[in-house]
Short mmCIF file of C-alpha atoms and ligand atoms in Angstrom, two decimals:
data_model
loop_
_atom_site.label_atom_id
_atom_site.label_comp_id
_atom_site.label_asym_id
_atom_site.label_seq_id
_atom_site.Cartn_x
_atom_site.Cartn_y
_atom_site.Cartn_z
CA MET I 47 -41.75 -18.25 -86.39
CA SER I 48 -44.98 -20.29 -85.62
CA GLU I 49 -46.00 -22.57 -88.43
CA ASN I 50 -49.73 -21.80 -88.05
CA THR I 51 -50.07 -18.86 -90.52
CA ALA I 52 -53.62 -19.55 -91.43
CA SER I 53 -55.57 -16.32 -91.31
CA ALA I 54 -58.68 -16.11 -89.14
CA GLU I 55 -60.43 -15.36 -92.41
CA PHE I 56 -59.53 -18.82 -93.79
CA LEU I 57 -59.57 -21.05 -90.83
CA PRO I 58 -61.61 -24.25 -91.18
CA GLN I 59 -65.13 -23.95 -89.61
CA SER I 60 -65.97 -27.64 -89.34
CA PRO I 61 -64.67 -29.92 -86.54
CA ARG I 62 -63.22 -32.33 -89.24
CA GLY I 63 -61.61 -29.23 -90.84
CA SER I 64 -60.09 -28.08 -87.64
CA ARG I 65 -58.63 -31.55 -86.98
CA LEU I 66 -57.09 -31.61 -90.56
CA GLN I 67 -55.75 -28.11 -90.05
CA GLN I 68 -53.97 -29.16 -86.84
CA GLU I 69 -52.50 -32.18 -88.73
CA HIS I 70 -51.49 -29.77 -91.55
CA VAL I 71 -49.67 -27.58 -89.05
CA ARG I 72 -47.67 -30.52 -87.88
CA LYS I 73 -46.68 -31.50 -91.44
CA VAL I 74 -45.57 -27.88 -92.13
CA ALA I 75 -43.55 -27.85 -88.93
CA ARG I 76 -41.82 -31.08 -90.05
CA VAL I 77 -40.93 -29.70 -93.56
CA ALA I 78 -39.87 -26.26 -92.12
CA GLU I 79 -37.62 -27.89 -89.59
CA GLN I 80 -35.96 -30.05 -92.27
CA LEU I 81 -35.23 -26.91 -94.32
CA ARG I 82 -34.01 -25.01 -91.30
CA ARG I 83 -31.54 -27.87 -90.44
CA ARG I 84 -30.28 -28.32 -94.03
CA LYS I 85 -26.87 -26.74 -94.51
CA SER I 86 -26.25 -27.95 -98.09
CA THR I 87 -26.96 -25.48 -100.92
CA ALA I 88 -27.19 -28.33 -103.51
CA PRO I 89 -30.47 -28.29 -105.41
CA LEU I 90 -33.57 -29.72 -103.64
CA SER I 91 -36.72 -30.97 -105.26
CA ARG I 92 -40.13 -31.87 -103.74
CA HIS I 93 -41.45 -35.34 -103.92
CA LYS I 94 -45.23 -35.70 -104.12
CA ARG I 95 -47.58 -38.69 -104.42
CA ALA I 96 -49.27 -37.97 -107.76
CA VAL I 97 -47.35 -38.21 -111.01
CA SER I 98 -45.91 -35.07 -112.58
CA HIS I 99 -47.87 -33.73 -115.58
CA GLN I 100 -44.98 -31.92 -117.00
CA VAL I 101 -43.64 -33.39 -120.22
CA PRO I 102 -41.26 -36.14 -118.97
CA LYS I 103 -37.62 -35.74 -120.11
CA ALA I 104 -35.05 -38.53 -119.96
CA HIS I 105 -32.25 -36.45 -118.54
CA ASP I 106 -34.22 -34.13 -116.15
CA LYS I 107 -31.92 -33.53 -113.23
CA LYS I 108 -34.79 -33.27 -110.83
CA HIS I 109 -34.64 -37.09 -110.76
CA SER I 110 -31.15 -37.06 -109.18
CA ASP I 111 -31.87 -34.05 -106.78
CA GLU I 112 -32.11 -34.59 -102.99
CA LYS I 113 -35.80 -34.77 -102.24
CA ILE I 114 -38.00 -33.31 -99.57
CA SER I 115 -41.11 -35.42 -99.03
CA MET I 116 -44.57 -33.84 -99.55
CA VAL I 117 -46.39 -37.07 -100.18
CA ASP I 118 -48.75 -36.53 -97.26
CA PHE I 119 -49.75 -32.99 -98.35
CA ASP I 120 -52.79 -34.35 -100.19
CA GLN I 121 -55.67 -33.51 -97.97
CA VAL I 122 -58.83 -31.41 -98.64
CA ILE I 123 -58.70 -29.51 -95.25
CA ASP I 124 -62.20 -27.79 -95.48
CA ILE I 125 -64.95 -26.85 -97.80
CA ASP I 126 -67.10 -23.71 -96.82
CA ALA I 127 -70.23 -24.17 -98.97
CA GLU I 128 -71.67 -20.85 -97.83
CA ARG I 129 -68.63 -18.85 -98.72
CA ARG I 130 -67.90 -21.07 -101.67
CA ILE I 131 -64.29 -21.61 -100.79
CA CYS I 132 -62.01 -24.70 -100.42
CA ILE I 133 -58.92 -25.02 -98.27
CA ALA I 134 -56.63 -27.76 -99.34
CA GLU I 135 -52.99 -29.03 -99.55
CA PRO I 136 -51.09 -28.84 -102.83
CA GLY I 137 -50.84 -32.53 -103.62
CA VAL I 138 -54.63 -32.93 -103.87
CA PRO I 139 -55.55 -33.93 -107.45
CA PHE I 140 -58.43 -32.09 -109.06
CA CYS I 141 -60.48 -35.31 -109.31
CA LYS I 142 -60.40 -35.61 -105.54
CA VAL I 143 -61.51 -31.94 -105.09
CA VAL I 144 -64.41 -32.44 -107.49
CA GLU I 145 -65.35 -35.71 -105.77
CA LYS I 146 -65.76 -33.76 -102.45
CA THR I 147 -67.22 -30.48 -103.73
CA LEU I 148 -69.75 -31.75 -106.36
CA PRO I 149 -72.05 -33.37 -103.85
CA LEU I 150 -72.32 -29.81 -102.31
CA GLY I 151 -73.33 -28.50 -105.72
CA LEU I 152 -69.94 -26.81 -106.16
CA VAL I 153 -66.76 -27.26 -108.25
CA PRO I 154 -63.36 -25.50 -108.68
CA ILE I 155 -63.65 -22.78 -111.39
CA VAL I 156 -60.79 -24.11 -113.66
CA VAL I 157 -60.54 -27.92 -113.65
CA PRO I 158 -57.63 -29.03 -115.94
CA GLU I 159 -58.62 -31.97 -117.97
CA LEU I 160 -56.13 -34.65 -116.71
CA LYS I 161 -57.58 -36.21 -113.58
CA THR I 162 -54.50 -36.22 -111.49
CA ILE I 163 -53.14 -32.77 -112.11
CA THR I 164 -52.79 -31.41 -108.60
CA ILE I 165 -53.87 -28.00 -107.31
CA GLY I 166 -50.25 -27.13 -106.38
CA GLY I 167 -49.01 -28.05 -109.88
CA ALA I 168 -51.76 -26.16 -111.51
CA VAL I 169 -50.57 -23.01 -109.72
CA ALA I 170 -46.75 -23.46 -109.99
CA GLY I 171 -46.99 -24.82 -113.51
CA CYS I 172 -49.93 -23.73 -115.65
CA SER I 173 -53.62 -24.54 -115.83
CA ILE I 174 -56.38 -23.91 -118.32
CA GLU I 175 -59.70 -25.30 -119.30
CA SER I 176 -62.96 -24.36 -120.90
CA MET I 177 -63.94 -21.81 -118.23
CA SER I 178 -60.74 -19.86 -118.82
CA PHE I 179 -62.39 -17.54 -121.32
CA GLN I 180 -64.24 -16.06 -118.28
CA TYR I 181 -61.78 -16.66 -115.32
CA GLY I 182 -58.30 -17.03 -116.73
CA GLY I 183 -56.28 -19.83 -115.00
CA PHE I 184 -56.69 -21.72 -111.73
CA HIS I 185 -54.25 -19.21 -110.02
CA ASP I 186 -56.66 -16.45 -110.81
CA THR I 187 -59.35 -18.16 -108.67
CA CYS I 188 -57.01 -18.53 -105.60
CA LEU I 189 -57.25 -16.28 -102.56
CA GLU I 190 -54.41 -17.24 -100.29
CA TYR I 191 -51.13 -19.42 -100.42
CA GLU I 192 -49.09 -20.67 -97.54
CA ILE I 193 -45.42 -20.99 -98.76
CA ILE I 194 -42.58 -22.56 -96.91
CA THR I 195 -39.25 -20.82 -97.83
CA ALA I 196 -35.88 -22.52 -98.35
CA GLN I 197 -34.89 -21.21 -94.88
CA GLY I 198 -37.99 -22.88 -93.32
CA ASP I 199 -39.98 -19.67 -92.74
CA VAL I 200 -43.64 -19.96 -93.48
CA LEU I 201 -45.37 -17.08 -95.22
CA ARG I 202 -49.01 -16.37 -95.66
CA CYS I 203 -49.40 -14.75 -99.06
CA THR I 204 -52.47 -12.99 -100.58
CA PRO I 205 -53.03 -10.72 -103.52
CA ASP I 206 -53.05 -7.76 -101.24
CA ASN I 207 -50.93 -8.43 -98.14
CA GLU I 208 -47.15 -7.74 -97.56
CA HIS I 209 -46.33 -10.93 -99.54
CA GLN I 210 -48.46 -10.14 -102.56
CA LEU I 211 -45.48 -10.35 -104.97
CA VAL I 212 -44.62 -13.81 -103.55
CA PHE I 213 -48.26 -14.77 -104.12
CA GLN I 214 -48.17 -13.62 -107.75
CA MET I 215 -44.71 -15.10 -108.46
CA MET I 216 -45.71 -18.50 -107.17
CA HIS I 217 -47.82 -18.72 -110.31
CA GLY I 218 -45.76 -20.28 -113.18
CA SER I 219 -42.73 -20.51 -110.95
CA PHE I 220 -42.26 -24.23 -111.52
CA GLY I 221 -41.17 -24.86 -107.93
CA THR I 222 -38.38 -22.25 -108.01
CA VAL I 223 -39.89 -19.68 -105.56
CA GLY I 224 -40.61 -21.90 -102.63
CA ILE I 225 -42.90 -24.77 -101.38
CA LEU I 226 -46.56 -24.18 -101.70
CA SER I 227 -48.09 -25.99 -98.69
CA ARG I 228 -51.67 -24.77 -98.47
CA LEU I 229 -54.12 -23.06 -100.90
CA VAL I 230 -57.51 -21.34 -100.48
CA PHE I 231 -59.48 -21.08 -103.71
CA ARG I 232 -62.94 -20.13 -104.88
CA LEU I 233 -65.68 -22.63 -105.93
CA ILE I 234 -68.76 -22.01 -108.18
CA PRO I 235 -72.15 -23.57 -108.32
CA ALA I 236 -72.40 -26.65 -110.47
CA LYS I 237 -75.15 -28.99 -111.78
CA ARG I 238 -75.22 -32.78 -112.28
CA TYR I 239 -74.88 -32.54 -116.06
CA VAL I 240 -73.18 -30.53 -118.82
CA HIS I 241 -74.66 -29.99 -122.25
CA ILE I 242 -72.27 -29.11 -125.08
CA THR I 243 -73.02 -27.91 -128.69
CA HIS I 244 -70.36 -28.48 -131.36
CA GLU I 245 -70.33 -25.59 -133.74
CA LYS I 246 -68.83 -26.38 -137.07
CA HIS I 247 -66.83 -23.81 -138.95
CA GLU I 248 -65.10 -24.02 -142.34
CA SER I 249 -63.05 -20.86 -142.06
CA ILE I 250 -60.81 -19.30 -139.40
CA ASP I 251 -62.65 -15.97 -139.77
CA THR I 252 -66.12 -17.32 -138.81
CA TYR I 253 -64.47 -19.44 -136.10
CA LEU I 254 -62.74 -16.41 -134.56
CA ASP I 255 -65.97 -14.31 -134.95
CA SER I 256 -67.94 -16.89 -132.93
CA ILE I 257 -65.22 -17.21 -130.19
CA TYR I 258 -65.24 -13.38 -129.73
CA ALA I 259 -69.03 -13.15 -129.86
CA HIS I 260 -69.34 -15.71 -126.96
CA PHE I 261 -66.51 -14.00 -125.11
CA GLU I 262 -68.34 -10.59 -125.30
CA ARG I 263 -71.75 -11.97 -124.70
CA GLN I 264 -70.61 -14.40 -121.89
CA ASP I 265 -73.68 -16.39 -123.01
CA VAL I 266 -72.12 -19.86 -122.30
CA GLN I 267 -70.33 -21.34 -119.34
CA PHE I 268 -67.82 -23.49 -121.24
CA MET I 269 -65.92 -22.79 -124.40
CA ASP I 270 -62.95 -24.69 -126.00
CA GLY I 271 -62.34 -26.15 -129.42
CA ILE I 272 -60.71 -28.64 -131.66
CA ILE I 273 -59.03 -27.37 -134.82
CA HIS I 274 -59.03 -30.45 -137.11
CA SER I 275 -57.61 -28.26 -139.88
CA ASN I 276 -57.90 -24.56 -141.03
CA THR I 277 -61.08 -25.44 -142.92
CA ARG I 278 -62.62 -27.85 -140.33
CA LEU I 279 -62.85 -26.06 -136.98
CA SER I 280 -65.06 -27.23 -134.05
CA LEU I 281 -66.05 -24.78 -131.30
CA CYS I 282 -67.50 -26.61 -128.28
CA VAL I 283 -69.74 -24.42 -126.11
CA GLY I 284 -72.16 -25.20 -123.33
CA ASP I 285 -73.56 -24.99 -119.89
CA PHE I 286 -74.36 -26.92 -116.72
CA VAL I 287 -77.86 -28.48 -116.91
CA ASP I 288 -80.18 -30.18 -114.41
CA SER I 289 -81.22 -33.04 -116.64
CA ALA I 290 -79.97 -34.95 -119.69
CA PRO I 291 -81.76 -37.16 -122.20
CA TYR I 292 -78.63 -39.33 -122.33
CA THR I 293 -75.00 -39.05 -121.19
CA ASN I 294 -71.72 -39.91 -122.88
CA ARG I 295 -68.28 -40.56 -121.50
CA TYR I 296 -64.87 -40.76 -123.32
CA ASP I 297 -62.72 -42.76 -120.91
CA TRP I 298 -62.64 -46.01 -122.73
CA LEU I 299 -63.52 -46.79 -126.48
CA LYS I 300 -64.71 -43.42 -127.65
CA VAL I 301 -62.38 -40.50 -128.43
CA TYR I 302 -63.75 -37.08 -127.43
CA TYR I 303 -61.87 -34.81 -129.89
CA GLN I 304 -63.05 -36.96 -132.84
CA SER I 305 -66.73 -36.57 -131.61
CA THR I 306 -66.46 -32.74 -131.86
CA ALA I 307 -66.22 -33.29 -135.76
CA THR I 308 -69.02 -35.79 -135.98
CA ARG I 309 -71.71 -34.80 -133.35
CA ASP I 310 -73.79 -31.63 -133.19
CA GLN I 311 -74.24 -31.91 -129.43
CA ASP I 312 -73.49 -34.01 -126.36
CA TYR I 313 -74.52 -34.51 -122.77
CA PHE I 314 -72.25 -35.56 -119.86
CA GLU I 315 -72.27 -36.21 -116.16
CA THR I 316 -70.29 -33.30 -114.91
CA PRO I 317 -67.14 -35.28 -113.95
CA HIS I 318 -67.17 -37.03 -117.30
CA TYR I 319 -67.21 -33.65 -118.95
CA PHE I 320 -64.15 -32.45 -116.87
CA TYR I 321 -62.28 -35.66 -117.88
CA ARG I 322 -63.30 -36.01 -121.43
CA TYR I 323 -59.68 -35.57 -122.49
CA ASP I 324 -58.05 -37.79 -119.71
CA HIS I 325 -56.86 -40.28 -122.23
CA GLY I 326 -55.13 -37.39 -124.11
CA VAL I 327 -56.50 -34.28 -125.73
CA THR I 328 -55.57 -34.85 -129.43
CA ASN I 329 -52.83 -37.45 -128.75
CA VAL I 330 -55.02 -40.23 -127.34
CA HIS I 331 -53.64 -43.38 -125.79
CA PRO I 332 -54.04 -46.19 -126.71
CA LYS I 333 -54.41 -44.98 -130.35
CA SER I 334 -56.14 -48.04 -131.77
CA PHE I 335 -59.67 -49.12 -131.07
CA LEU I 336 -58.32 -52.63 -130.25
CA GLY I 337 -55.72 -51.03 -127.97
CA ARG I 338 -58.52 -49.18 -126.16
CA LEU I 339 -60.68 -52.23 -126.02
CA LEU I 340 -57.97 -54.19 -124.22
CA LEU I 341 -56.25 -51.50 -122.15
CA GLY I 342 -58.33 -48.32 -122.30
CA LYS I 343 -59.96 -49.02 -118.99
CA PHE I 344 -56.62 -49.13 -117.24
CA LEU I 345 -54.51 -46.58 -119.15
CA GLY I 346 -55.48 -42.99 -118.30
CA SER I 347 -53.06 -40.05 -118.50
CA SER I 348 -51.55 -40.72 -114.98
CA GLN I 349 -50.63 -44.33 -115.88
CA ILE I 350 -49.14 -43.25 -119.29
CA LEU I 351 -47.09 -40.53 -117.58
CA ARG I 352 -45.99 -42.79 -114.80
CA ILE I 353 -44.74 -45.36 -117.35
CA ALA I 354 -43.00 -42.57 -119.32
CA GLU I 355 -41.31 -41.39 -116.12
CA LYS I 356 -40.23 -44.81 -114.90
CA ALA I 357 -39.07 -45.96 -118.34
CA ARG I 358 -37.82 -42.55 -119.50
CA TRP I 359 -34.45 -43.97 -120.66
CA LEU I 360 -36.27 -46.42 -122.94
CA VAL I 361 -39.15 -44.43 -124.21
CA LEU I 362 -37.94 -40.83 -124.43
CA ASP I 363 -35.68 -39.24 -126.96
CA ASP I 364 -34.32 -35.97 -125.62
CA ALA I 365 -32.53 -35.30 -128.96
CA ARG I 366 -35.65 -35.35 -131.10
CA PRO I 367 -38.66 -35.26 -128.76
CA ASP I 368 -42.20 -35.26 -130.02
CA VAL I 369 -43.73 -31.90 -129.63
CA THR I 370 -46.22 -31.43 -126.67
CA VAL I 371 -46.64 -27.90 -125.50
CA ASP I 372 -49.20 -25.21 -124.83
CA THR I 373 -48.73 -21.82 -126.52
CA PHE I 374 -50.53 -18.58 -125.55
CA LEU I 375 -51.30 -16.05 -128.23
CA PRO I 376 -53.11 -12.63 -128.27
CA PHE I 377 -56.55 -13.33 -129.93
CA SER I 378 -55.74 -10.67 -132.65
CA ARG I 379 -52.72 -12.67 -133.88
CA LEU I 380 -54.29 -16.13 -133.85
CA LYS I 381 -55.23 -16.22 -137.61
CA GLU I 382 -51.58 -15.33 -138.48
CA PHE I 383 -50.34 -18.22 -136.24
CA LEU I 384 -52.67 -20.74 -137.68
CA LEU I 385 -51.85 -19.88 -141.31
CA TRP I 386 -48.13 -20.05 -140.48
CA TRP I 387 -48.55 -23.23 -138.51
CA GLU I 388 -50.38 -24.88 -141.43
CA LYS I 389 -47.61 -23.82 -143.91
CA ASP I 390 -44.49 -24.54 -141.87
CA CYS I 391 -45.55 -27.39 -139.49
CA GLY I 392 -48.92 -28.74 -140.60
CA HIS I 393 -49.69 -30.84 -137.58
CA PHE I 394 -53.46 -31.05 -136.71
CA PRO I 395 -55.60 -31.40 -134.72
CA LEU I 396 -54.89 -28.62 -132.20
CA TRP I 397 -56.60 -27.76 -128.97
CA CYS I 398 -57.93 -24.16 -128.74
CA VAL I 399 -58.77 -22.65 -125.33
CA PRO I 400 -59.75 -19.03 -125.11
CA TYR I 401 -58.26 -17.42 -121.98
CA ARG I 402 -59.42 -14.15 -120.45
CA ARG I 403 -56.54 -11.63 -119.57
CA VAL I 404 -57.65 -11.32 -115.97
CA HIS I 405 -54.39 -10.12 -114.60
CA ASP I 406 -51.01 -8.95 -116.12
CA TYR I 407 -48.93 -11.68 -114.44
CA GLU I 408 -45.90 -10.35 -112.63
CA TRP I 409 -43.77 -13.20 -113.87
CA LEU I 410 -43.96 -11.87 -117.44
CA SER I 411 -41.84 -8.93 -118.28
CA ASP I 412 -43.19 -5.33 -118.47
CA GLU I 413 -41.95 -5.21 -122.09
CA TYR I 414 -44.10 -8.33 -122.81
CA TRP I 415 -47.30 -6.72 -121.45
CA LYS I 416 -46.59 -3.40 -123.20
CA ARG I 417 -46.74 -5.22 -126.55
CA VAL I 418 -50.10 -7.09 -125.86
CA THR I 419 -53.35 -4.93 -125.96
CA ASP I 420 -55.86 -7.89 -126.23
CA GLN I 421 -58.20 -8.75 -123.37
CA LEU I 422 -58.54 -12.22 -124.75
CA MET I 423 -55.64 -14.62 -125.20
CA VAL I 424 -55.84 -18.05 -126.70
CA ASP I 425 -54.04 -21.21 -125.72
CA ILE I 426 -53.20 -23.39 -128.71
CA ALA I 427 -51.94 -26.80 -127.57
CA ILE I 428 -50.00 -29.20 -129.71
CA TYR I 429 -49.78 -32.71 -128.47
CA GLY I 430 -47.69 -35.58 -129.84
CA MET I 431 -46.31 -34.03 -133.07
CA LYS I 432 -43.44 -35.94 -134.68
CA GLN I 433 -40.66 -33.42 -135.50
CA ARG I 434 -39.74 -33.26 -139.22
CA GLY I 435 -36.26 -33.28 -140.69
CA GLU I 436 -33.66 -31.20 -138.89
CA THR I 437 -36.02 -28.49 -137.76
CA ASN I 438 -36.26 -27.90 -134.01
CA THR I 439 -40.08 -27.17 -133.78
CA TYR I 440 -39.79 -26.05 -130.21
CA ARG I 441 -37.30 -23.41 -131.19
CA LEU I 442 -39.29 -22.50 -134.19
CA LEU I 443 -42.23 -21.90 -131.91
CA GLU I 444 -40.20 -19.82 -129.42
CA THR I 445 -39.10 -17.42 -132.20
CA LYS I 446 -42.50 -17.22 -133.94
CA LEU I 447 -44.39 -16.62 -130.63
CA ALA I 448 -41.99 -13.76 -129.84
CA GLU I 449 -42.83 -12.26 -133.25
CA LEU I 450 -46.65 -12.56 -132.62
CA GLY I 451 -46.64 -11.37 -128.92
CA GLY I 452 -47.21 -14.88 -127.70
CA VAL I 453 -45.45 -17.06 -125.03
CA LYS I 454 -44.80 -20.73 -124.76
CA THR I 455 -45.50 -22.58 -121.37
CA LEU I 456 -42.35 -24.00 -119.88
CA ILE I 457 -43.83 -27.41 -119.21
CA SER I 458 -41.89 -29.06 -122.05
CA TYR I 459 -38.66 -28.64 -123.91
CA ASN I 460 -37.17 -25.03 -123.83
CA TYR I 461 -34.30 -23.78 -125.99
CA TYR I 462 -34.32 -20.05 -125.16
CA PRO I 463 -30.90 -18.34 -124.99
CA GLU I 464 -30.79 -16.80 -121.50
CA GLN I 465 -31.03 -13.19 -122.59
CA GLU I 466 -33.97 -13.87 -124.73
CA PHE I 467 -35.66 -15.83 -121.98
CA TRP I 468 -35.33 -12.88 -119.51
CA GLY I 469 -36.73 -10.52 -122.07
CA ILE I 470 -39.94 -12.50 -121.72
CA PHE I 471 -39.91 -13.56 -118.07
CA HIS I 472 -39.62 -10.86 -115.33
CA ARG I 473 -36.05 -11.35 -113.93
CA LYS I 474 -36.29 -8.43 -111.44
CA ASN I 475 -39.49 -9.76 -109.87
CA PHE I 476 -38.07 -13.28 -109.56
CA GLU I 477 -34.86 -11.97 -107.86
CA ALA I 478 -36.87 -9.83 -105.51
CA VAL I 479 -38.92 -12.73 -104.49
CA LYS I 480 -35.91 -15.23 -104.42
CA ALA I 481 -34.04 -12.86 -102.08
CA ILE I 482 -36.92 -13.52 -99.58
CA THR I 483 -37.78 -17.10 -100.26
CA ASP I 484 -34.61 -18.76 -101.53
CA PRO I 485 -31.48 -16.60 -101.20
CA ASN I 486 -29.17 -19.68 -101.68
CA ASN I 487 -31.03 -20.75 -104.79
CA ILE I 488 -31.53 -24.36 -103.71
CA PHE I 489 -34.75 -24.49 -105.80
CA ARG I 490 -32.74 -23.24 -108.84
CA ASP I 491 -33.82 -20.17 -110.85
CA LEU I 492 -36.48 -20.31 -113.51
CA TYR I 493 -34.09 -20.25 -116.48
CA GLU I 494 -31.74 -22.85 -114.95
CA LYS I 495 -34.58 -25.21 -113.91
CA THR I 496 -36.67 -25.02 -117.10
CA CYS I 497 -34.10 -24.49 -119.86
CA LYS I 498 -31.01 -26.27 -118.41
CA ALA I 499 -31.57 -28.81 -115.62
CA ALA I 500 -34.77 -30.11 -117.19
CA MET I 501 -32.85 -30.86 -120.29
CA GLY I 502 -30.01 -32.48 -118.37
CA ARG I 503 -27.74 -29.51 -118.93
C1 LIG E 19 -49.83 -34.14 -121.97
C2 LIG E 19 -50.04 -32.98 -121.16
C3 LIG E 19 -51.20 -32.31 -121.21
C4 LIG E 19 -51.53 -31.12 -120.50
N1 LIG E 19 -52.73 -30.60 -120.66
C5 LIG E 19 -53.03 -29.59 -119.73
C6 LIG E 19 -54.30 -28.96 -119.85
O1 LIG E 19 -55.00 -29.21 -120.63
N2 LIG E 19 -54.57 -28.00 -119.02
C7 LIG E 19 -53.75 -27.62 -118.12
O2 LIG E 19 -54.01 -26.81 -117.34
N3 LIG E 19 -52.45 -28.00 -118.04
C8 LIG E 19 -52.12 -29.11 -118.89
N4 LIG E 19 -50.94 -29.66 -118.82
C9 LIG E 19 -49.90 -28.97 -118.06
C10 LIG E 19 -50.02 -29.39 -116.58
O3 LIG E 19 -51.19 -28.98 -116.09
C11 LIG E 19 -48.99 -28.54 -115.88
O4 LIG E 19 -47.72 -29.07 -116.36
C12 LIG E 19 -49.16 -28.66 -114.40
O5 LIG E 19 -48.19 -27.82 -113.84
C13 LIG E 19 -48.90 -30.10 -113.89
O6 LIG E 19 -49.32 -30.12 -112.53
P1 LIG E 19 -48.87 -31.37 -111.67
O7 LIG E 19 -49.88 -31.40 -110.63
O8 LIG E 19 -48.90 -32.66 -112.45
O9 LIG E 19 -47.56 -30.91 -111.12
P2 LIG E 19 -46.09 -31.24 -111.37
O10 LIG E 19 -45.86 -31.63 -112.78
O11 LIG E 19 -45.56 -32.21 -110.43
O12 LIG E 19 -45.42 -29.83 -111.15
C14 LIG E 19 -45.55 -28.79 -112.04
C15 LIG E 19 -44.55 -27.70 -111.62
O13 LIG E 19 -45.09 -27.15 -110.42
C16 LIG E 19 -44.15 -27.25 -109.37
N5 LIG E 19 -44.83 -27.65 -108.14
C17 LIG E 19 -45.76 -28.60 -108.02
N6 LIG E 19 -46.25 -28.64 -106.73
C18 LIG E 19 -45.64 -27.60 -106.11
C19 LIG E 19 -45.63 -27.14 -104.72
N7 LIG E 19 -46.39 -27.72 -103.85
N8 LIG E 19 -44.81 -26.14 -104.29
C20 LIG E 19 -43.99 -25.54 -105.31
N9 LIG E 19 -43.97 -25.95 -106.61
C21 LIG E 19 -44.71 -27.01 -106.95
C22 LIG E 19 -43.24 -28.41 -109.77
O14 LIG E 19 -41.90 -28.23 -109.28
C23 LIG E 19 -43.25 -28.29 -111.36
O15 LIG E 19 -42.26 -27.45 -111.74
C24 LIG E 19 -50.58 -30.73 -119.62
C25 LIG E 19 -49.38 -31.39 -119.48
C26 LIG E 19 -49.16 -32.52 -120.19
C27 LIG E 19 -47.84 -33.19 -120.03
#
């Protein structure tokens, strides 16, 4: 099986692109050959250059797995400004994609807010940001995936070819389906600046009314929010603009989420808007002004996560971890969730990201989708909450979300019993795809990887 699976439709047009595509083919051949030669069925994990943006865990078994190196899969292979598409390798961080596309007046559609989240991780993990109310997640903007299977076969997967289920199941698979080795995704026009208005709301009702009105009218390009409490709610809406009377950035002393409660509006250079939360969304590091003055310039999310990963034995407590997790809820159940959260957990601020139901993801069970009728979902993200007393807040969230038709992203700590887990996630679809891509289960299955191995069990 030749490793050059790139379809004619998505072959680089530029000489530089063609050269990088040839280099890419050689890299894929190297990895495929390693997998073909490997006889062991022991778990195998990928090693990439950028830090992982999953919540680090002290006992995560991935650290002791045999590794396959993907450190050199970090190239932007080609940008076709006319067709507004980008061809790139999975290890490319979004900040590098934006750096290359913005000079052409284009950007990726969903740019997660931490600079070094990679495009591969955004597909295989999860990804949201303030354009998600129009476009869903980054996966929903992708057109083609090249996937290397555990047997060293290389598949070209699109939403409508013979590997469409593999294409869909790569999303949210957390590396259990196969190795994503090349992506083709859409770009949209962008301008040099972004203008944001911070709407202030004193009740959940007016807040939800405004979110739904903007969703229906599609009258803004960006929409997310900070819920400071259930009576102080900021909705941050805005657009790309050609000029700005001033610009702000929040990558040193100033803290963006706090500004949403104090400012009526703000202007940014586009990259500074994308990375307004890079020091943490609502759990900013360093916390103190003095800490930011001395270290803020050097300590972005990547450095903090790298330290946490390296010193995980010292800094992480897997028994009583702080709560950092994204939850997805049907819009119609959000008020119930916020009132419950205030009463039973009471941790604020929260990040609120409306998310259009662009596609009923094949990795969630049919039973799950039968229960959800909303066309708009909302991501409510909790960052850095200290757990109280004996309560396991992660487990509390898992049961409450099941009650409200919601789902918890698997990037953090997961306590689902196996049967309950497969009531939410689509076991049959995973098994159908694993039969093609990883019949010996060397990449682990989704439950084993996210609810057991990640927790050191
Ligand atoms: C503090 C914090 C804040 C966050 N905030 C946001 C946010 O605002 N918006 C958002 O969208 N996300 C957010 N995330 C989640 C984060 O985006 C996801 O966890 C994302 O998957 C991380 O991508 P990464 O590039 O760091 O990949 P990694 O963390 O390295 O990988 C994520 C998963 O994808 C798999 N994977 C990665 N690359 C490949 C590949 N080439 N082939 C196969 N599998 C692969 C890995 O095995 C892993 O299971 C946040 C996470 C944290 C910890």
